[in-house]
Amino acid sequence: MSNHYEVLGVSQGATGEEIKKAYRKLARRLHPDVNPGDDAAEEFKLVTRAYEVLSDPQKRRVYDTTGNENGTDTGYPGAGYSGSGFAFQDIFETFFGGGGQQSGAPSRVRRGQDALINVRIDLKDAVFGANKKIEVDTAEVCPTCDGSCCQPGTSPRTCDICGGSGQVQRAVRSILGQVMTSAPCGTCQGYGTVIPSPCHECSGEGRIRARRTLTIKVPAGVGTGTRIQLSGQGEAGIAGGPQGDLYVEIRVNTDSTFLRDGDDLHVTLSVPMTAAALGTSVHLDTYDGDQELTIKPGTQSGEILTLRGLGVTHLRNQGRGDLRVHLNVETPRNVDHQQEELLRKLAELRNEEYTDGQLASSGSGVFARLRERLGNR
Ligand SMILES: [Zn+2]
Ligand SMILES: [Zn+2]
């Protein structure tokens, strides 16, 4: 079981004020409303228990001398965060406004706004996933007042005018006689408290504008339009309110070599006519490094070689798509005299007869081939 001082991250000689500050900072991060999750909830309980003990001078003295809370028991009786009601008061202040006022007046504390930013990544990052550094313009808890909105050393005070209720009663004459109506108090804007000395750094808002650099984990398999939600990474709230969420929308850059279709990748590979006729092997640079491809003798333009599992990683389950290599047989261009002679000789040997530069159609010729392709219709 860890030491209460370590739990709060303060020294053994910390002042009450330091302990309170450390606790509020942790509570703001770990509170179940802000950070839903079993780990955070467990940590929140520990932190709150530590605060309950260390913020009470008598309990702290017992703890300091005996190393546990009541001199005998090392257990956690009722370690819930509403345990003694003492720390609960502070939670209330941290989340629902200062001064300990519980009058039902609305709180000035507001949750921060959610934010959305676009992030461009390369196709390779979508294939394998990546860590990306991003910059966000956001709002952070004011470091001077720690979100309290008050100049250090001062605190909100109950409004004199409404007595903390946030409402003022007024007598209004009507046809039914004199009736009482209530309206929000103009002095405290209905909050029930006033801040006599607003913090200079944040002008009493409890937060400041800031540019933050974050490293986000982009999972493999994302595509353009995929949104990643980062809980509690949005703007800090007003008056120490919880942070909003940050949404990162992915845009995948078009790649000059590979085209993505679902989780498959497509690439076109040009093969010289002679190589396609005779067969060969070629090297292809893929995201998984150099791959050797076998081009069978008699390969036709448009044939596809499939490299299984070299496509994009599936976002939701195991495995990857395929890499499909579209072969493009290149007909020679700008042939010189000697090459032309050879090609004519080849045509002659293959009984591909030309008359006056026109290809004579024969039974096994072009039309038959076309019929085959159209499925013998
Ligand atoms: Zn401030
Ligand atoms: Zn008031």
Coordinates of N, CA, C and O in Angstrom, one line a residue, residues 141-155 195-208:
V141 N -5.8 25.2 -17.8 CA -6.1 25.7 -16.5 C -5.1 26.8 -16.2 O -3.9 26.6 -16.4
C142 N -5.5 27.9 -15.7 CA -4.6 29.0 -15.4 C -3.6 28.6 -14.3 O -3.9 28.2 -13.2
P143 N -2.3 28.7 -14.6 CA -1.3 28.3 -13.7 C -1.2 29.2 -12.4 O -0.7 28.7 -11.4
T144 N -1.6 30.4 -12.6 CA -1.5 31.3 -11.4 C -2.5 31.0 -10.4 O -2.2 30.9 -9.2
C145 N -3.8 30.9 -10.8 CA -4.9 30.7 -9.8 C -5.3 29.3 -9.7 O -6.2 28.9 -8.9
D146 N -4.7 28.4 -10.6 CA -5.1 27.0 -10.6 C -6.6 26.8 -10.8 O -7.2 25.9 -10.3
G147 N -7.2 27.7 -11.6 CA -8.6 27.5 -12.0 C -9.6 28.1 -11.0 O -10.8 28.0 -11.2
S148 N -9.1 28.7 -9.9 CA -10.0 29.2 -8.9 C -10.5 30.6 -9.3 O -11.5 31.1 -8.7
C149 N -9.9 31.2 -10.3 CA -10.3 32.6 -10.8 C -9.9 33.7 -9.9 O -10.1 34.9 -10.2
C150 N -9.4 33.4 -8.7 CA -9.0 34.4 -7.7 C -7.5 34.6 -7.7 O -6.8 33.7 -7.8
Q151 N -7.1 35.9 -7.4 CA -5.7 36.2 -7.2 C -5.3 35.3 -6.0 O -6.0 35.1 -5.1
P152 N -4.1 34.7 -6.2 CA -3.6 33.8 -5.1 C -3.7 34.5 -3.7 O -3.4 35.7 -3.6
G153 N -4.2 33.8 -2.7 CA -4.3 34.3 -1.4 C -5.7 34.9 -1.2 O -6.1 35.2 0.0
T154 N -6.5 35.0 -2.2 CA -7.9 35.5 -2.0 C -8.9 34.3 -2.4 O -8.5 33.3 -3.0
S155 N -10.1 34.5 -2.0 CA -11.1 33.5 -2.4 C -12.5 34.1 -2.6 O -12.7 35.3 -2.2
I195 N -16.2 37.4 -6.9 CA -14.7 37.2 -6.8 C -14.1 38.6 -6.6 O -14.1 39.4 -7.5
P196 N -13.7 38.9 -5.3 CA -13.3 40.3 -5.1 C -12.0 40.7 -5.8 O -11.9 41.8 -6.3
S197 N -11.1 39.8 -6.0 CA -9.9 40.1 -6.7 C -9.6 39.0 -7.8 O -9.0 38.0 -7.5
P198 N -10.2 39.3 -9.0 CA -10.0 38.3 -10.1 C -8.5 38.1 -10.4 O -7.8 39.1 -10.4
C199 N -8.2 36.9 -10.7 CA -6.8 36.6 -11.1 C -6.4 37.5 -12.3 O -7.1 37.6 -13.3
H200 N -5.2 38.1 -12.2 CA -4.7 39.0 -13.3 C -4.4 38.2 -14.6 O -4.6 38.7 -15.7
E201 N -3.8 37.0 -14.4 CA -3.4 36.3 -15.6 C -4.5 35.8 -16.5 O -4.4 35.9 -17.7
C202 N -5.6 35.4 -15.9 CA -6.7 34.8 -16.7 C -7.9 35.7 -16.7 O -9.0 35.3 -17.2
S203 N -7.8 36.9 -16.1 CA -8.9 37.9 -15.9 C -10.1 37.2 -15.2 O -11.2 37.5 -15.5
G204 N -9.8 36.3 -14.4 CA -10.9 35.7 -13.5 C -11.6 34.6 -14.2 O -12.7 34.2 -13.8
E205 N -11.1 34.1 -15.4 CA -11.8 33.0 -16.0 C -11.4 31.6 -15.6 O -12.0 30.6 -15.8
G206 N -10.2 31.6 -15.0 CA -9.7 30.3 -14.5 C -8.9 29.5 -15.5 O -8.5 28.4 -15.2
R207 N -8.8 30.0 -16.7 CA -8.1 29.3 -17.8 C -7.5 30.4 -18.7 O -7.9 31.5 -18.8
I208 N -6.5 29.9 -19.4 CA -5.8 30.8 -20.3 C -5.7 30.1 -21.7 O -5.7 28.9 -21.8

